[in-house]
PDB file of C-alpha atoms in Angstrom:
ATOM      1  CA  MET H  10      78.477  43.745  17.797  1.00  0.00           C
ATOM      2  CA  LYS H  11      81.117  41.513  19.257  1.00  0.00           C
ATOM      3  CA  LYS H  12      83.439  43.228  21.811  1.00  0.00           C
ATOM      4  CA  ARG H  13      87.077  43.537  20.682  1.00  0.00           C
ATOM      5  CA  SER H  14      89.815  41.656  22.465  1.00  0.00           C
ATOM      6  CA  LEU H  15      92.479  43.638  24.370  1.00  0.00           C
ATOM      7  CA  LYS H  16      94.904  43.173  21.535  1.00  0.00           C
ATOM      8  CA  GLN H  17      92.376  44.383  18.939  1.00  0.00           C
ATOM      9  CA  GLU H  18      91.513  47.308  21.105  1.00  0.00           C
ATOM     10  CA  LEU H  19      95.103  48.420  21.447  1.00  0.00           C
ATOM     11  CA  ILE H  20      95.754  48.071  17.726  1.00  0.00           C
ATOM     12  CA  TYR H  21      92.529  50.087  17.129  1.00  0.00           C
ATOM     13  CA  LEU H  22      93.599  52.835  19.517  1.00  0.00           C
ATOM     14  CA  ALA H  23      97.192  53.087  18.266  1.00  0.00           C
ATOM     15  CA  SER H  24      96.238  53.037  14.606  1.00  0.00           C
ATOM     16  CA  GLY H  25      93.342  55.415  15.064  1.00  0.00           C
ATOM     17  CA  GLU H  26      95.463  58.096  16.701  1.00  0.00           C
ATOM     18  CA  SER H  27      98.177  57.679  13.980  1.00  0.00           C
ATOM     19  CA  ILE H  28      95.706  57.839  11.152  1.00  0.00           C
ATOM     20  CA  SER H  29      94.164  61.036  12.761  1.00  0.00           C
ATOM     21  CA  VAL H  30      97.572  62.679  12.783  1.00  0.00           C
ATOM     22  CA  VAL H  31      98.070  61.896   9.096  1.00  0.00           C
ATOM     23  CA  LEU H  32      94.493  63.126   8.223  1.00  0.00           C
ATOM     24  CA  PHE H  33      94.857  66.362  10.202  1.00  0.00           C
ATOM     25  CA  CYS H  34      98.094  67.134   8.315  1.00  0.00           C
ATOM     26  CA  ILE H  35      96.435  66.424   4.941  1.00  0.00           C
ATOM     27  CA  VAL H  36      93.473  68.601   5.755  1.00  0.00           C
ATOM     28  CA  TYR H  37      95.819  71.418   6.873  1.00  0.00           C
ATOM     29  CA  VAL H  38      97.784  71.243   3.633  1.00  0.00           C
ATOM     30  CA  LEU H  39      94.591  71.199   1.550  1.00  0.00           C
ATOM     31  CA  TYR H  40      93.098  74.089   3.557  1.00  0.00           C
ATOM     32  CA  THR H  41      96.009  76.458   3.536  1.00  0.00           C
ATOM     33  CA  LYS H  42      97.751  78.232   0.657  1.00  0.00           C
ATOM     34  CA  PRO H  43     101.379  77.118   0.155  1.00  0.00           C
ATOM     35  CA  GLU H  44     102.750  80.661   0.549  1.00  0.00           C
ATOM     36  CA  THR H  45     101.009  81.164   3.965  1.00  0.00           C
ATOM     37  CA  ARG H  46     101.095  77.576   5.268  1.00  0.00           C
ATOM     38  CA  PHE H  47     103.919  78.356   7.768  1.00  0.00           C
ATOM     39  CA  ALA H  48     103.728  82.125   7.804  1.00  0.00           C
ATOM     40  CA  THR H  49     103.495  83.808  11.162  1.00  0.00           C
ATOM     41  CA  SER H  50      99.888  84.857  10.378  1.00  0.00           C
ATOM     42  CA  SER H  51      99.051  81.107  10.193  1.00  0.00           C
ATOM     43  CA  ALA H  52     100.516  80.328  13.644  1.00  0.00           C
ATOM     44  CA  VAL H  53      96.988  80.512  15.008  1.00  0.00           C
ATOM     45  CA  LEU H  54      96.258  77.412  12.902  1.00  0.00           C
ATOM     46  CA  TYR H  55      99.483  75.339  12.814  1.00  0.00           C
ATOM     47  CA  PHE H  56     100.555  75.797  16.408  1.00  0.00           C
ATOM     48  CA  PRO H  57      97.330  74.135  17.901  1.00  0.00           C
ATOM     49  CA  LEU H  58      97.579  71.512  15.160  1.00  0.00           C
ATOM     50  CA  LEU H  59     101.145  70.775  16.189  1.00  0.00           C
ATOM     51  CA  ILE H  60     100.099  70.394  19.835  1.00  0.00           C
ATOM     52  CA  LEU H  61      97.180  68.182  18.948  1.00  0.00           C
ATOM     53  CA  ASN H  62      99.282  66.018  16.706  1.00  0.00           C
ATOM     54  CA  LEU H  63     102.002  65.716  19.326  1.00  0.00           C
ATOM     55  CA  ILE H  64      99.454  64.572  21.981  1.00  0.00           C
ATOM     56  CA  LEU H  65      97.960  62.046  19.427  1.00  0.00           C
ATOM     57  CA  VAL H  66     101.392  60.718  18.570  1.00  0.00           C
ATOM     58  CA  GLN H  67     102.119  60.315  22.318  1.00  0.00           C
ATOM     59  CA  GLY H  68      98.913  58.398  22.711  1.00  0.00           C
ATOM     60  CA  SER H  69      99.546  56.154  19.758  1.00  0.00           C
ATOM     61  CA  LEU H  70     103.025  55.350  21.045  1.00  0.00           C
ATOM     62  CA  TYR H  71     101.579  54.643  24.512  1.00  0.00           C
ATOM     63  CA  TRP H  72      98.999  52.186  23.103  1.00  0.00           C
ATOM     64  CA  LEU H  73     101.676  50.553  20.925  1.00  0.00           C
ATOM     65  CA  ASN H  74     103.808  50.100  24.069  1.00  0.00           C
ATOM     66  CA  CYS H  75     100.871  48.515  25.905  1.00  0.00           C
ATOM     67  CA  LEU H  76     100.298  46.211  22.873  1.00  0.00           C
ATOM     68  CA  ARG H  77     103.957  45.137  23.091  1.00  0.00           C
ATOM     69  CA  ARG H  78     103.599  44.434  26.828  1.00  0.00           C
ATOM     70  CA  ILE H  79     100.638  42.097  26.331  1.00  0.00           C
ATOM     71  CA  GLN H  80     102.424  40.374  23.490  1.00  0.00           C
ATOM     72  CA  LYS H  81     105.369  39.862  25.893  1.00  0.00           C
ATOM     73  CA  LYS H  82     107.690  41.756  23.482  1.00  0.00           C
ATOM     74  CA  LYS H  83     110.318  44.291  24.370  1.00  0.00           C
ATOM     75  CA  ALA H  84     108.480  47.299  25.761  1.00  0.00           C
ATOM     76  CA  LEU H  85     109.045  50.152  28.185  1.00  0.00           C
ATOM     77  CA  GLU H  86     108.023  49.310  31.700  1.00  0.00           C
ATOM     78  CA  THR H  87     106.314  51.663  34.175  1.00  0.00           C
ATOM     79  CA  GLN H  88     109.703  52.703  35.671  1.00  0.00           C
ATOM     80  CA  LEU H  89     110.729  54.248  32.392  1.00  0.00           C
ATOM     81  CA  LEU H  90     107.422  55.034  30.815  1.00  0.00           C
ATOM     82  CA  ALA H  91     105.848  56.918  33.692  1.00  0.00           C
ATOM     83  CA  PRO H  92     108.635  59.551  34.132  1.00  0.00           C
ATOM     84  CA  LEU H  93     108.714  60.004  30.337  1.00  0.00           C
ATOM     85  CA  TYR H  94     104.949  60.667  30.128  1.00  0.00           C
ATOM     86  CA  LYS H  95     105.058  62.837  33.200  1.00  0.00           C
ATOM     87  CA  GLY H  96     107.572  64.988  31.387  1.00  0.00           C
ATOM     88  CA  LEU H  97     105.449  64.919  28.205  1.00  0.00           C
ATOM     89  CA  LYS H  98     102.457  65.914  30.298  1.00  0.00           C
ATOM     90  CA  MET H  99     104.373  69.070  31.443  1.00  0.00           C
ATOM     91  CA  LEU H 100     105.581  69.807  27.965  1.00  0.00           C
ATOM     92  CA  ASP H 101     101.987  69.495  26.495  1.00  0.00           C
ATOM     93  CA  PHE H 102     100.631  71.723  29.232  1.00  0.00           C
ATOM     94  CA  MET H 103     103.302  74.406  28.566  1.00  0.00           C
ATOM     95  CA  LEU H 104     102.497  74.248  24.791  1.00  0.00           C
ATOM     96  CA  LEU H 105      98.798  74.579  25.438  1.00  0.00           C
ATOM     97  CA  LEU H 106      99.463  77.674  27.558  1.00  0.00           C
ATOM     98  CA  ALA H 107     101.853  79.049  24.895  1.00  0.00           C
ATOM     99  CA  TYR H 108      98.928  79.149  22.467  1.00  0.00           C
ATOM    100  CA  ILE H 109      97.188  81.914  24.455  1.00  0.00           C
ATOM    101  CA  PRO H 110      99.475  84.734  23.396  1.00  0.00           C
ATOM    102  CA  ILE H 111      99.563  83.449  19.876  1.00  0.00           C
ATOM    103  CA  TRP H 112      95.717  83.523  19.825  1.00  0.00           C
ATOM    104  CA  ILE H 113      95.658  87.060  21.259  1.00  0.00           C
ATOM    105  CA  TRP H 114      98.269  88.238  18.744  1.00  0.00           C
ATOM    106  CA  SER H 115      96.365  86.554  15.923  1.00  0.00           C
ATOM    107  CA  PHE H 116      93.502  89.051  16.037  1.00  0.00           C
ATOM    108  CA  ARG H 117      95.970  91.568  14.519  1.00  0.00           C
ATOM    109  CA  VAL H 118      97.285  89.398  11.631  1.00  0.00           C
ATOM    110  CA  SER H 119      94.808  86.528  10.856  1.00  0.00           C
ATOM    111  CA  ASN H 120      91.319  86.264   9.506  1.00  0.00           C
ATOM    112  CA  SER H 121      88.376  85.247  11.717  1.00  0.00           C
ATOM    113  CA  SER H 122      87.943  81.803  10.119  1.00  0.00           C
ATOM    114  CA  ASN H 123      91.562  80.865  10.906  1.00  0.00           C
ATOM    115  CA  ILE H 124      91.206  82.116  14.444  1.00  0.00           C
ATOM    116  CA  ILE H 125      87.927  80.078  14.995  1.00  0.00           C
ATOM    117  CA  ILE H 126      89.454  76.920  13.483  1.00  0.00           C
ATOM    118  CA  GLY H 127      92.710  77.403  15.521  1.00  0.00           C
ATOM    119  CA  VAL H 128      90.690  77.774  18.716  1.00  0.00           C
ATOM    120  CA  LEU H 129      88.681  74.621  17.888  1.00  0.00           C
ATOM    121  CA  LEU H 130      91.916  72.736  17.311  1.00  0.00           C
ATOM    122  CA  TRP H 131      93.309  74.103  20.594  1.00  0.00           C
ATOM    123  CA  LEU H 132      90.107  72.990  22.474  1.00  0.00           C
ATOM    124  CA  PHE H 133      90.401  69.517  20.873  1.00  0.00           C
ATOM    125  CA  ALA H 134      93.978  69.359  22.006  1.00  0.00           C
ATOM    126  CA  ILE H 135      92.924  70.171  25.521  1.00  0.00           C
ATOM    127  CA  ILE H 136      90.314  67.497  25.469  1.00  0.00           C
ATOM    128  CA  GLU H 137      92.886  64.946  24.267  1.00  0.00           C
ATOM    129  CA  PHE H 138      95.277  66.173  26.914  1.00  0.00           C
ATOM    130  CA  VAL H 139      92.713  65.629  29.623  1.00  0.00           C
ATOM    131  CA  ASN H 140      91.760  62.267  28.107  1.00  0.00           C
ATOM    132  CA  TYR H 141      95.343  61.016  28.091  1.00  0.00           C
ATOM    133  CA  PHE H 142      96.815  62.488  31.300  1.00  0.00           C
ATOM    134  CA  TYR H 143      93.843  62.906  33.669  1.00  0.00           C
ATOM    135  CA  TYR H 144      90.529  61.327  32.989  1.00  0.00           C
ATOM    136  CA  ARG H 145      89.091  58.873  30.552  1.00  0.00           C
ATOM    137  CA  LEU H 146      86.704  60.798  28.260  1.00  0.00           C
ATOM    138  CA  SER H 147      86.209  58.223  25.514  1.00  0.00           C
ATOM    139  CA  TYR H 148      83.349  55.819  25.973  1.00  0.00           C
ATOM    140  CA  TYR H 149      81.856  53.908  23.036  1.00  0.00           C
ATOM    141  CA  THR H 150      78.204  53.796  22.093  1.00  0.00           C
ATOM    142  CA  MET H 151      76.357  50.483  22.496  1.00  0.00           C
ATOM    143  CA  GLY H 152      77.102  49.502  18.849  1.00  0.00           C
ATOM    144  CA  GLY H 153      80.752  50.379  19.304  1.00  0.00           C
ATOM    145  CA  LEU H 154      80.767  52.514  16.275  1.00  0.00           C
ATOM    146  CA  GLY H 155      80.736  55.985  17.841  1.00  0.00           C
ATOM    147  CA  LEU H 156      81.763  57.783  20.961  1.00  0.00           C
ATOM    148  CA  GLN H 157      79.382  59.068  23.722  1.00  0.00           C
ATOM    149  CA  VAL H 158      79.440  62.773  24.331  1.00  0.00           C
ATOM    150  CA  MET H 159      77.270  63.400  27.428  1.00  0.00           C
ATOM    151  CA  ARG H 160      78.348  60.476  29.594  1.00  0.00           C
ATOM    152  CA  PRO H 161      81.966  61.542  29.992  1.00  0.00           C
ATOM    153  CA  ILE H 162      80.943  65.162  30.679  1.00  0.00           C
ATOM    154  CA  LYS H 163      78.404  64.010  33.302  1.00  0.00           C
ATOM    155  CA  LEU H 164      80.979  61.742  34.958  1.00  0.00           C
ATOM    156  CA  LEU H 165      83.604  64.541  34.974  1.00  0.00           C
ATOM    157  CA  LEU H 166      81.197  67.145  36.428  1.00  0.00           C
ATOM    158  CA  MET H 167      79.985  64.684  39.095  1.00  0.00           C
ATOM    159  CA  GLY H 168      83.604  63.781  40.023  1.00  0.00           C
ATOM    160  CA  LYS H 169      83.155  60.235  39.062  1.00  0.00           C
ATOM    161  CA  ALA H 170      85.285  60.194  35.917  1.00  0.00           C
ATOM    162  CA  ALA H 171      87.735  57.244  35.773  1.00  0.00           C
ATOM    163  CA  LYS H 172      91.479  58.066  35.705  1.00  0.00           C
ATOM    164  CA  SER H 173      93.122  57.659  32.306  1.00  0.00           C
ATOM    165  CA  GLN H 174      95.543  54.769  31.747  1.00  0.00           C
ATOM    166  CA  ILE H 175      98.581  57.101  31.658  1.00  0.00           C
ATOM    167  CA  ALA H 176      97.420  58.910  34.822  1.00  0.00           C
ATOM    168  CA  LYS H 177      97.161  55.425  36.558  1.00  0.00           C
ATOM    169  CA  GLU H 178     100.567  54.440  35.368  1.00  0.00           C
ATOM    170  CA  ILE H 179     102.105  57.753  36.541  1.00  0.00           C
ATOM    171  CA  SER H 180     100.300  57.406  39.875  1.00  0.00           C
ATOM    172  CA  LEU H 181     101.510  53.851  40.376  1.00  0.00           C
ATOM    173  CA  TYR H 182     105.056  54.916  39.618  1.00  0.00           C
ATOM    174  CA  GLU H 183     104.890  57.774  42.122  1.00  0.00           C
ATOM    175  CA  LYS H 184     103.487  55.494  44.836  1.00  0.00           C
ATOM    176  CA  ASN H 185     106.300  52.986  44.246  1.00  0.00           C
ATOM    177  CA  MET H 186     108.859  55.855  44.470  1.00  0.00           C
ATOM    178  CA  GLU H 187     107.448  56.913  47.781  1.00  0.00           C
ATOM    179  CA  HIS H 188     107.979  53.471  49.262  1.00  0.00           C
ATOM    180  CA  LYS H 189     111.615  53.248  48.210  1.00  0.00           C
TER     181      LYS H 189
END
């Protein structure tokens, strides 16, 4: 399989994250009953979905901005983008923490399948959070059609994981601010 160009890769990443958001929302609407879709008893489901979708939208917008940079179009530069994503990183972290009391409370008002699905969505959101703001966790298989699972875990545990693009951009910005 031929390797994608940088432009193709950025389009693939941005569109993939955007499509995922739409699909997650469709699945949620199909899975839940209209009368309970946004009830407090469903918070165990929709809150982690909201967090996950927020992180995916942030990722999609980041890749679109990178695409605009390589196309020499108007795009946010590191001086604006890094502080923005540093703030989003803190917001995402706070939202991920805010799920814990919702999860504990849900044992009183939700059924076990909703709790399990909610926790899985939350864990997926944590993985995406780490993938975007700390370490690269996405590596393609040889054919380029799937993602490796064990390699990123192994690299992370061995302390050899590569920094994510957003983490590199924030780090570069912070170094430049120190020298001013």
